[in-house]
Short mmCIF file of C-alpha atoms and ligand atoms in Angstrom, two decimals:
data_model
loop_
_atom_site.label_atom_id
_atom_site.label_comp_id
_atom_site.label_asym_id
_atom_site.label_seq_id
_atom_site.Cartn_x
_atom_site.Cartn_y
_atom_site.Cartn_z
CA UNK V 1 0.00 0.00 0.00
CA UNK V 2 1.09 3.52 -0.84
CA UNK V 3 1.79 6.03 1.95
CA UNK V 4 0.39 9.15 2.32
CA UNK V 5 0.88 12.21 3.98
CA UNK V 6 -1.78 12.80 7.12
CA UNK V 7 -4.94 14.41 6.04
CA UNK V 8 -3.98 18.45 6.05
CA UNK V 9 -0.33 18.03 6.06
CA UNK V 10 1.62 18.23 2.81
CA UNK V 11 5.15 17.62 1.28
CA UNK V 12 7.04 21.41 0.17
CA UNK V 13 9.18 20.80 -2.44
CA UNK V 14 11.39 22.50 -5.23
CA UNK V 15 10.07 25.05 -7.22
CA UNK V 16 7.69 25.78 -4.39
CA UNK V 17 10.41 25.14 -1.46
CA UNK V 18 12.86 28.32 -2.80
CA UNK V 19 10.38 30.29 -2.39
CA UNK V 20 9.56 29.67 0.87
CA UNK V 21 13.79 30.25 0.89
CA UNK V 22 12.68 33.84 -0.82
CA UNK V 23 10.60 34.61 2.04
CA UNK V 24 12.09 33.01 5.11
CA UNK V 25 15.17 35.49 4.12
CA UNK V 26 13.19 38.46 3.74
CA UNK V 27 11.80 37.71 7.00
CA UNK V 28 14.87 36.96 8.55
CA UNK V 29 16.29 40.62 7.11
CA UNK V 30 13.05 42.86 8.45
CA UNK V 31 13.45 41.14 11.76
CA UNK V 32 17.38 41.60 12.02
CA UNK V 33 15.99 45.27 11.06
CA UNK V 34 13.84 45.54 13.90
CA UNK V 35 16.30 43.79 16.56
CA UNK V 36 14.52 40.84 16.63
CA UNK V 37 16.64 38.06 17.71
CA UNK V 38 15.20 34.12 16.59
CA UNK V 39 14.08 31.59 19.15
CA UNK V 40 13.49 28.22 18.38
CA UNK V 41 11.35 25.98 20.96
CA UNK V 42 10.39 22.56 21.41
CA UNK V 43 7.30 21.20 18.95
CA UNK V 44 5.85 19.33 21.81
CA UNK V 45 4.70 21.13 25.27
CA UNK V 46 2.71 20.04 28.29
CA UNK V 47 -0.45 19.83 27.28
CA UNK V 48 -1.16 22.09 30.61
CA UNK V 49 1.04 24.83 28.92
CA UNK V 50 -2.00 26.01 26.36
CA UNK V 51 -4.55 24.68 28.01
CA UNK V 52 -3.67 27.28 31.26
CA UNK V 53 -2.60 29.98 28.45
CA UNK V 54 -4.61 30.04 25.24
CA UNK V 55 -7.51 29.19 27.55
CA UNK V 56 -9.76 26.17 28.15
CA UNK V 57 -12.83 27.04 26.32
CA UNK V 58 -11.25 28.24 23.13
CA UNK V 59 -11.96 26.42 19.63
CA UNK V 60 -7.70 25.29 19.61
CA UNK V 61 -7.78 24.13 23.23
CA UNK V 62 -11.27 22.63 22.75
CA UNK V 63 -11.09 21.12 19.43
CA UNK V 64 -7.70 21.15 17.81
CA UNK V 65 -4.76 20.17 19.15
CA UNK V 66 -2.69 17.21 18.19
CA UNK V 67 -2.90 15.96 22.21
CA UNK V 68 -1.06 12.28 23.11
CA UNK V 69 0.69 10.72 26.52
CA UNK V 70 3.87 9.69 25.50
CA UNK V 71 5.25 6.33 27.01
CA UNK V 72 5.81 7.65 30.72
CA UNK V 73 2.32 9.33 30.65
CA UNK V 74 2.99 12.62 30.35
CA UNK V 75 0.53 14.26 28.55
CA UNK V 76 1.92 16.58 25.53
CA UNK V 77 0.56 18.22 22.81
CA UNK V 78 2.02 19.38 19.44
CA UNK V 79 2.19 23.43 19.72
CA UNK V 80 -0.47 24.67 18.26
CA UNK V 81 0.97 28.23 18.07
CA UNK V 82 4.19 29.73 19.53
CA UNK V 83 3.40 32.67 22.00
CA UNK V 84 2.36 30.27 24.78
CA UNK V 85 6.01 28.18 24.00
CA UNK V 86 7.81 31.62 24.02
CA UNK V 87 6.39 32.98 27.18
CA UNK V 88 7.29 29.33 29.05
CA UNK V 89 10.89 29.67 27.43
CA UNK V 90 10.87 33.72 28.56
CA UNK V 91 10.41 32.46 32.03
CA UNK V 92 12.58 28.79 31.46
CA UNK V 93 15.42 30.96 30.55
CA UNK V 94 15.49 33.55 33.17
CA UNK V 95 14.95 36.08 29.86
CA UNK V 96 13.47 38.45 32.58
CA UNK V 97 16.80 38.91 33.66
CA UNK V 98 18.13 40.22 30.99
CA UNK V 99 18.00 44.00 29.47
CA UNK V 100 13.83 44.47 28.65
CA UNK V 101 12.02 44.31 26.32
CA UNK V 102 13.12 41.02 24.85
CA UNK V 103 12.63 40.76 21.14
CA UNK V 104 12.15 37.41 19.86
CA UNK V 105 11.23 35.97 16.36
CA UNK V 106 9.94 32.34 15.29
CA UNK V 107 9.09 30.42 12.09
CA UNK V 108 7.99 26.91 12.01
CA UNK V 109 5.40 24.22 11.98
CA UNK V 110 2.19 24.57 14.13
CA UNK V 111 -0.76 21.79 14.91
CA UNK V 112 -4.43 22.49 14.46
CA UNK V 113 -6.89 20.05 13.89
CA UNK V 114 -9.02 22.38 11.62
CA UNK V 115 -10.84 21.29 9.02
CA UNK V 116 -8.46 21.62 6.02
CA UNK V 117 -8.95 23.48 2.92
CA UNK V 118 -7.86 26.27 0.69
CA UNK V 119 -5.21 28.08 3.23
CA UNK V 120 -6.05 26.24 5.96
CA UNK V 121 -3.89 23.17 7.01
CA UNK V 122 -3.60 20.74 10.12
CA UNK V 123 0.24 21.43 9.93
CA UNK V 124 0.88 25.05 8.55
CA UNK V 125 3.94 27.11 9.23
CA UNK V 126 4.02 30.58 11.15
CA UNK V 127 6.16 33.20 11.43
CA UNK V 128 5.83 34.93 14.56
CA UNK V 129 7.29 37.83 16.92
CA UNK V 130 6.46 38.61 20.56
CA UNK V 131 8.47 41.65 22.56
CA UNK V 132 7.93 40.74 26.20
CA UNK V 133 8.65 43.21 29.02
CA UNK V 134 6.69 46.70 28.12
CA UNK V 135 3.65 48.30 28.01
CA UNK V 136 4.99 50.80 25.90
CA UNK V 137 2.48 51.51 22.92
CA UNK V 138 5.28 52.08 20.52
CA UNK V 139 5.95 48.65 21.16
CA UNK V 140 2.39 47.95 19.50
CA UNK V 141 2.51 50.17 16.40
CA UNK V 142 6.26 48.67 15.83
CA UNK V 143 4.84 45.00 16.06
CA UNK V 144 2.41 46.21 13.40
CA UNK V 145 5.22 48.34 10.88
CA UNK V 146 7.00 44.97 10.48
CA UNK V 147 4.18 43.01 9.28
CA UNK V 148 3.64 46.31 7.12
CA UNK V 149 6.79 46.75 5.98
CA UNK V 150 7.75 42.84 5.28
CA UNK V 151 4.60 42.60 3.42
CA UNK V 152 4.98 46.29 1.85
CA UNK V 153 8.94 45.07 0.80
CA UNK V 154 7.16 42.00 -0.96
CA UNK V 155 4.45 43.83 -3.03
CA UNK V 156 1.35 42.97 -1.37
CA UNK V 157 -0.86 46.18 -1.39
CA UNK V 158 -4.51 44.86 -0.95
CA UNK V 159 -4.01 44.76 2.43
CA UNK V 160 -6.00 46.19 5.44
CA UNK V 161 -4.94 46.32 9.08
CA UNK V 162 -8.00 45.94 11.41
CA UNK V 163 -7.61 46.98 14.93
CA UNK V 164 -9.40 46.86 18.05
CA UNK V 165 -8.66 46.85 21.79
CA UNK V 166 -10.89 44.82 24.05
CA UNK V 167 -8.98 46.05 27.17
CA UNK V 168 -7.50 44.76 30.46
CA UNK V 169 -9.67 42.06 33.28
CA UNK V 170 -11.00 45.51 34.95
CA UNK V 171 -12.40 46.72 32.17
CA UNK V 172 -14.03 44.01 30.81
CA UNK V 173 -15.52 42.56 33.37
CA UNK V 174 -18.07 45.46 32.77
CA UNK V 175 -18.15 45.18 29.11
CA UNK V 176 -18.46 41.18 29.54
CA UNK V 177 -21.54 41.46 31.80
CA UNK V 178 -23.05 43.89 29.45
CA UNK V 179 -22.41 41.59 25.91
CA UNK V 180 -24.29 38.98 28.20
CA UNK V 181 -27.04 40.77 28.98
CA UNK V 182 -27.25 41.96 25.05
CA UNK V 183 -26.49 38.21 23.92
CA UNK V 184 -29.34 37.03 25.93
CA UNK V 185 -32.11 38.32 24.12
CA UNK V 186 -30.06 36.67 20.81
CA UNK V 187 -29.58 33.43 21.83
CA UNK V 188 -32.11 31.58 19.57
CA UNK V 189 -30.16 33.40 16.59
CA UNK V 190 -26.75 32.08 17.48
CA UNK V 191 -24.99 28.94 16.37
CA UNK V 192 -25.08 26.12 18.59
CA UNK V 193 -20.88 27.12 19.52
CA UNK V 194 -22.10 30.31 20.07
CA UNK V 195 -24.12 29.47 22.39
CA UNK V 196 -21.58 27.98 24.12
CA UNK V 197 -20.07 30.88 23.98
CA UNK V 198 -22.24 32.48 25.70
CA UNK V 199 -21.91 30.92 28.97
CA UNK V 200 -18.21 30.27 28.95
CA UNK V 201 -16.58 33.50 27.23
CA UNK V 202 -19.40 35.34 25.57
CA UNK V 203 -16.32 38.22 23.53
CA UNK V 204 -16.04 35.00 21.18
CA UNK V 205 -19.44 34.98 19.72
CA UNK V 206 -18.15 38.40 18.35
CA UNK V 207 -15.97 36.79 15.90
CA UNK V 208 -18.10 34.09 14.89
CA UNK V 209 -18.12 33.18 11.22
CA UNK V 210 -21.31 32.36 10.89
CA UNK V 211 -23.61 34.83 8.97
CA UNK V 212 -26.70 34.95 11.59
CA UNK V 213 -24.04 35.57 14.51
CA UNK V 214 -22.18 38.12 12.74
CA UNK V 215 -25.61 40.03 12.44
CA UNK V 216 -26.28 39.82 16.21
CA UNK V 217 -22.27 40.56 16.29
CA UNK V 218 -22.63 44.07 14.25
CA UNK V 219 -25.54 45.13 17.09
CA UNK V 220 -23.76 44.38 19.85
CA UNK V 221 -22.68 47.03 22.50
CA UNK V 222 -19.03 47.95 21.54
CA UNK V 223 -16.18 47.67 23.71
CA UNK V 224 -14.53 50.73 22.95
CA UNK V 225 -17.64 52.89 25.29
CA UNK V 226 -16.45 50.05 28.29
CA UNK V 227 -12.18 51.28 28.12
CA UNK V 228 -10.87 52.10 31.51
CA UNK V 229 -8.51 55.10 31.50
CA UNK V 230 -5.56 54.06 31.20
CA UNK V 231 -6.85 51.29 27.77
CA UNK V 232 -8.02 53.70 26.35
CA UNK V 233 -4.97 55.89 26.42
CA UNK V 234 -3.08 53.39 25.54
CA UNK V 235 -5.38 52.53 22.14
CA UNK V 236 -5.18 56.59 21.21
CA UNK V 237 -1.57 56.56 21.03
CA UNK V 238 -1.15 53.55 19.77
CA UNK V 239 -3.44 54.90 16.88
CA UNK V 240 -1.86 57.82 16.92
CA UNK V 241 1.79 56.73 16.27
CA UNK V 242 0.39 54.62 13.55
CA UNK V 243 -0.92 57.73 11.87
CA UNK V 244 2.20 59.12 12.30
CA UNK V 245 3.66 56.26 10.36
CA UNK V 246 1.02 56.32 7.73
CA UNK V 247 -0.46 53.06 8.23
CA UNK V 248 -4.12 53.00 7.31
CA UNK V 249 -6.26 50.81 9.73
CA UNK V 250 -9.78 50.14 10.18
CA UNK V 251 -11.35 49.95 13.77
CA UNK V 252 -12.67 46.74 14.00
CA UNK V 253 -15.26 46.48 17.19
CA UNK V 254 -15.43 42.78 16.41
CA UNK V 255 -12.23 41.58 16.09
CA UNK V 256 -11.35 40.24 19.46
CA UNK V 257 -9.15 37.17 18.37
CA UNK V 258 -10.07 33.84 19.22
CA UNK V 259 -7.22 33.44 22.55
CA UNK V 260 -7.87 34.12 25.94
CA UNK V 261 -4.39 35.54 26.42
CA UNK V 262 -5.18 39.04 24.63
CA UNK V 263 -5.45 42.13 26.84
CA UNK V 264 -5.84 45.60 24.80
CA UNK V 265 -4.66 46.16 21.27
CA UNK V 266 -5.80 43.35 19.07
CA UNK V 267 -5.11 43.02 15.19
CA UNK V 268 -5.22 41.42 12.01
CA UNK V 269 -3.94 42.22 8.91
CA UNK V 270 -6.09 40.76 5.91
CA UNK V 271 -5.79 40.68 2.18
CA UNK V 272 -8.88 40.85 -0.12
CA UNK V 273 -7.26 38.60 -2.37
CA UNK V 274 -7.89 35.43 0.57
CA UNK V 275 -10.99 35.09 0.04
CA UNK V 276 -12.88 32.76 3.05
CA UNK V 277 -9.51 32.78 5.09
CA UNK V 278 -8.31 36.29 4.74
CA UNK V 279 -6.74 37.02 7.66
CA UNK V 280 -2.85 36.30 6.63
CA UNK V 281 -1.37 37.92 9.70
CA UNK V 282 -3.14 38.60 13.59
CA UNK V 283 -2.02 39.65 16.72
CA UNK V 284 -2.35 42.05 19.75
CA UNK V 285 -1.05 42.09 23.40
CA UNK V 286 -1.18 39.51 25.88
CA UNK V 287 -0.20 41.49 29.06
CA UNK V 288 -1.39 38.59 31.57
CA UNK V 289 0.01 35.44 30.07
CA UNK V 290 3.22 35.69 31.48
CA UNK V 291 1.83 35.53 35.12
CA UNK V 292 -0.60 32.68 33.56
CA UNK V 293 2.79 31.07 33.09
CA UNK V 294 3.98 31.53 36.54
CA UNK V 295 5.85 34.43 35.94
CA UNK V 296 5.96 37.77 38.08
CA UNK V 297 2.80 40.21 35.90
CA UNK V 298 5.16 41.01 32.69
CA UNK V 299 3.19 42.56 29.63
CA UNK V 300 3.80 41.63 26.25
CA UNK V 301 2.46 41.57 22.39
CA UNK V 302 3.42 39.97 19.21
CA UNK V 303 1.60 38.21 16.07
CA UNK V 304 1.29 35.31 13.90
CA UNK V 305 1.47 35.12 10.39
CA UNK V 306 0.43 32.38 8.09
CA UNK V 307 2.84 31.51 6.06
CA UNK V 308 0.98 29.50 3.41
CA UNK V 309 -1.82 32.10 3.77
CA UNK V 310 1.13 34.72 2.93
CA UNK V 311 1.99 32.31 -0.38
CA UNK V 312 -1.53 32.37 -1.39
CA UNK V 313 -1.64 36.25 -1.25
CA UNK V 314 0.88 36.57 -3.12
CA UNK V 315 0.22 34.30 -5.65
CA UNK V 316 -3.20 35.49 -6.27
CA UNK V 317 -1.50 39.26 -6.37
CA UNK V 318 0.34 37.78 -9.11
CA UNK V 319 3.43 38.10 -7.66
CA UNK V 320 5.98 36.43 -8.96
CA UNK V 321 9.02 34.33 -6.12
CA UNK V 322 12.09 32.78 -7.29
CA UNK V 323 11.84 29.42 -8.35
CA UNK V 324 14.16 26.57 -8.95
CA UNK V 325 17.41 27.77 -9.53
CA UNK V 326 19.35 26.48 -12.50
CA UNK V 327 22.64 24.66 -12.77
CA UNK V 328 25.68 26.76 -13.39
CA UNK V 329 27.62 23.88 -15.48
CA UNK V 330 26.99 20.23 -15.69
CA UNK V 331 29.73 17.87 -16.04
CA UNK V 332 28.91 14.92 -18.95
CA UNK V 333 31.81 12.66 -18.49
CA UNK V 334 32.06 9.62 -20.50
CA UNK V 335 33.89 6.42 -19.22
CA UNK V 336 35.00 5.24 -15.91
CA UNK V 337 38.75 6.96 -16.34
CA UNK V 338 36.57 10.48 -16.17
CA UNK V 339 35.14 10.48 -13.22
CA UNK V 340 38.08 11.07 -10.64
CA UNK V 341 38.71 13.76 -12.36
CA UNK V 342 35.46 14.90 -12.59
CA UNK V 343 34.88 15.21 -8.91
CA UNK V 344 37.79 17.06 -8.35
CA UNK V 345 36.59 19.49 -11.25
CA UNK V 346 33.61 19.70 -9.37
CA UNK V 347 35.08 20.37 -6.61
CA UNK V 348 36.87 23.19 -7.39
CA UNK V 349 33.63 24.82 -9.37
CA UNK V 350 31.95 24.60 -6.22
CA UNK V 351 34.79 26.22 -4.34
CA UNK V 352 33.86 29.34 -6.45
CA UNK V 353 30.05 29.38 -5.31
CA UNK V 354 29.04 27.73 -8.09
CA UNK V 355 26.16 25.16 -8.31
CA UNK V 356 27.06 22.67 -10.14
CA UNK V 357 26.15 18.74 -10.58
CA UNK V 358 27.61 15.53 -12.44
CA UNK V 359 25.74 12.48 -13.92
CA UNK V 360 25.73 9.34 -11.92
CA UNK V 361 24.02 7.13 -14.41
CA UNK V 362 26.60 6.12 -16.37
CA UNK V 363 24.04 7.89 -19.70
CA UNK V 364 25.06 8.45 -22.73
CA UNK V 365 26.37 11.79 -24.02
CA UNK V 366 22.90 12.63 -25.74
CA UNK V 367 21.18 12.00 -22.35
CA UNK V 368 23.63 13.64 -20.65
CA UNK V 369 23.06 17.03 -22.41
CA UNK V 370 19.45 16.33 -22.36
CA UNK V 371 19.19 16.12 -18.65
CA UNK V 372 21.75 19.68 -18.36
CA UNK V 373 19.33 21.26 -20.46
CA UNK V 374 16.31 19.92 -17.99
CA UNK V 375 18.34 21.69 -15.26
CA UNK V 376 18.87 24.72 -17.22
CA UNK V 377 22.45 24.00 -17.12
CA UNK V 378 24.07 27.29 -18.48
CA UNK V 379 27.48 25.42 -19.43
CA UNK V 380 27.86 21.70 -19.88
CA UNK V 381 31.65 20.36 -19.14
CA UNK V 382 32.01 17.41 -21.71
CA UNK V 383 35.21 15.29 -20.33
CA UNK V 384 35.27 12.55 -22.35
CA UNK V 385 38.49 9.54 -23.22
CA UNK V 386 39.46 11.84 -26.12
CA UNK V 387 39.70 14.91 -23.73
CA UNK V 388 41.50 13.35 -21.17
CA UNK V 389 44.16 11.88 -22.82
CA UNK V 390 44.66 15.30 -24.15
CA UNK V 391 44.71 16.83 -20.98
CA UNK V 392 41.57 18.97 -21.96
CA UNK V 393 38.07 19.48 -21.82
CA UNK V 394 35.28 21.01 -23.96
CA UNK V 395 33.20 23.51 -22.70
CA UNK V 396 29.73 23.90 -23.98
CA UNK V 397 27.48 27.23 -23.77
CA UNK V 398 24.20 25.79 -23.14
CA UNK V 399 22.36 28.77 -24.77
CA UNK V 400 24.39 28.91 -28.00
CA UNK V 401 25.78 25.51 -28.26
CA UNK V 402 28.82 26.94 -28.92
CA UNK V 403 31.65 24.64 -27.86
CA UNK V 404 35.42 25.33 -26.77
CA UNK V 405 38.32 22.91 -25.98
CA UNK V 406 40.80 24.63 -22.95
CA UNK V 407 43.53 23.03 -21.25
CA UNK V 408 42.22 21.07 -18.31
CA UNK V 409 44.43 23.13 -15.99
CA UNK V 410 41.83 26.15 -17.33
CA UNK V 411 39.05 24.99 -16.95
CA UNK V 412 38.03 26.45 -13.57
CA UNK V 413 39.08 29.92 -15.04
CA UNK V 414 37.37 29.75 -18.16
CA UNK V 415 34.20 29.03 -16.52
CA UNK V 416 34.36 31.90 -14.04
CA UNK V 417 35.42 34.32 -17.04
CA UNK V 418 32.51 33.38 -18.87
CA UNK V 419 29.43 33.59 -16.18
CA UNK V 420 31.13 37.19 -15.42
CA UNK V 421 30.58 38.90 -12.42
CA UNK V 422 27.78 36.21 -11.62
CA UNK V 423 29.44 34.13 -9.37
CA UNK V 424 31.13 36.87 -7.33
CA UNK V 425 27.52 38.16 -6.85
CA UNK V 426 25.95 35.10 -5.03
P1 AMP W 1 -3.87 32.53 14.98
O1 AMP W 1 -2.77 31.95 15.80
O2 AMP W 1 -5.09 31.66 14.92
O3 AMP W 1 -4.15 33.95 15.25
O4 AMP W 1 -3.33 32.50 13.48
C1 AMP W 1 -2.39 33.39 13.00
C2 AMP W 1 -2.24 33.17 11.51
O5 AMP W 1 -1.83 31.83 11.28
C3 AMP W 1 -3.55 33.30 10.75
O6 AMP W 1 -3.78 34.63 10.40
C4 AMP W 1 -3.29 32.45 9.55
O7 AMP W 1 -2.55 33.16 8.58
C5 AMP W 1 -2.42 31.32 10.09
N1 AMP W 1 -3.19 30.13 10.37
C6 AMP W 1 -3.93 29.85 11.47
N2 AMP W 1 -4.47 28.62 11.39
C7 AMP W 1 -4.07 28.09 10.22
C8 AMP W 1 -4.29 26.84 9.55
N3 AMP W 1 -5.02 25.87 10.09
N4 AMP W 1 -3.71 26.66 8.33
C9 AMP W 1 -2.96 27.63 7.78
N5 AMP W 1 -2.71 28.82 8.37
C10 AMP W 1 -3.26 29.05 9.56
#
């Protein structure tokens, strides 16, 4: 029987693996940028971990994670996201010790047990970045820039940033009691999670997909009348520096992201082009999960972006990513006496940078060039019994099919002349 990949997981291969390359290094530059530094944790966590952090009566904690006991018994779950991880590691590390904020960036595989489709995978990659240690609404509009800028610096420009704050415990304990009340004379309209919801954390039914509880959604009392002070301060000026940056955003009353951890700015950044799952990028502060962790009360923010989602975008912009990259020269050799030689040939081409490959087949000539050509080989090496018992070789141009015998000894030199500046560039 053939194998197959699990249902919603999925093999990334060339030319679709370089450009994941493409954007992992863009990434990699905006977040060196920002003085971001990477973190990589564990895949597996206690199970505990999200269930104490992304909260018990959420949709991942609920439904979706990958949950097992391994062979002592302990029970672990494959990380469905990466803020919860970073936050244990923050702590784990003694991080707090060290000069705040910490600035920390991730990309790698997360677990959901969503119902796959178009953009939406049981194992899909995120990038993420969380600053942990200030309050600091700069810190928020900065968070935000990067995602703009990284996206800007790729050529997405259908995008819009939705924002919202849905404030700290004291002030929604107010607004929470008041949604209820409102939500109460809705329940027969509201999906059967929903009304779930409604009981167990009643903000969530504000995001709901479905079309009859987004209606009750768009009349409920908004959260931005039920700000304490000091929220509310703290949403101006984070509005206010993004103006000052020139990012247009869009107040979003229901946006209040689907984790318990969020306290006060919330985001997402969607692209029109998405479709069903636009949201390509989301986010906002979480300024009580470190203490949720066991830590002393420690604010932080940060966001998640789908990478696949991010792929989709751009494909659907039309954007084109660097595919497969071609061969610089091919060596054909032809007999067994060839192919010592050949490797040290190779060798010495790839001591320049170059990228460069060999048969192993043993094929003939003809197939030889055939399969260069495949590769987009720019310049075939043909070092055949002729050539080497006259110390040379022939050097094809793959475009022209020009050919040139040079001394063996110049071979190396004759290949860097002709690709020019090209291999000093890489
Ligand atoms: P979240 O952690 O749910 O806020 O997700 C952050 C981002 O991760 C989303 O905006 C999506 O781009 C991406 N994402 C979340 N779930 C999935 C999934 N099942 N498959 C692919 N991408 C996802």
């Amino acid at each position: 029987m053939l194998m197959t990949a699990p249902r919603g997981t999925r093999d990334i291969l060339s030319p679709e693996v370089e450009k994941w390359q493409y954007l992992e290094e863009k990434i990699r530059k905006h977040c060196r940028r920002y003085a971001f530094s990477e973190i990589r944790t564990p895949i597996i966590e206690h199970t505990e971990l999200f269930q104490r952090s992304v909260g018990e009566t959420t949709d991942i904690v609920q439904k979706e994670m990958y949950t097992f006991q391994d062979r002592a018994g302990r029970w672990l779950t494959l990380r469905p996201e990466a803020t919860a991880s970073t936050a244990r590691a923050y702590l784990e590390n003694n991080l707090f010790a060290q000069p705040q904020p910490v600035k920390l960036y991730y990309i790698g595989p997360m677990f959901r047990y969503d119902r796959p489709q178009a953009g939406r995978y049981r194992q899909f990659y995120q990038f993420g970045v969380e600053v942990i240690g200030t309050q600091d609404p700069a810190v928020d509009t900065e968070v935000i820039l990067l995602a703009v800028h990284l996206f800007a610096d790729l050529g997405l420009r259908d995008l819009e940033v939705h924002l919202n704050s849905i404030g700290c415990p004291q002030c929604r304990g107010a607004y929470r009691q008041e949604l209820r009340d409102y939500l109460a004379g809705h329940l027969e309209e509201l999906c059967p999670d929903c009304r779930a919801r409604y009981e167990q954390n009643p903000l969530r039914v504000l995001d709901c997909k479905q079309e009859r509880c987004r209606q009750v959604a768009r009349k409920a009392p908004e959260f931005s009348s039920y700000l304490c002070e000091e929220c509310r301060e703290h949403f101006q000026l984070v509005q206010g520096y993004l103006r000052s940056m020139d990012v247009k955003y869009q107040l979003n009353p229901n946006l209040v992201r689907g984790l318990d951890y969020y306290t006060k700015t919330v985001f997402e950044i969607v692209s029109r082009e998405l479709g069903a799952q636009a949201a390509i990028c989301g986010g906002g502060r979480y300024d009580g999960l470190v203490e949720e962790c066991g830590g002393q009360p420690t604010p932080g923010i940060g966001f998640a972006l789908g990478m696949e989602r991010l792929l989709l975008a751009l494909d659907n912009a039309g954007i084109k990513l660097p595919g497969r990259e071609p061969l610089d020269a091919f060596l054909a050799t032809i007999g067994s006496e060839a192919q010592a030689p050949a490797l040290k040939l190779l060798y010495q081409l790839r001591q320049h940078n170059l990228r460069v490959d060999k048969d192993y087949l043993g094929r003939s000539l003809k197939a030889q060039l055939k399969y260069a050509d495949k590769k987009e080989a720019r310049f075939v090496v043909i070092l055949g019994e002729g050539e080497l018992k006259r110390n040379v070789v022939l050097i094809r141009k793959m475009a022209t099919g020009e050919q040139e015998e040079v001394p063996w000894e110049q071979a190396v030199e004759k290949i860097l002349a002709e690709m020019g500046g090209v291999a000093d560039g890489k």
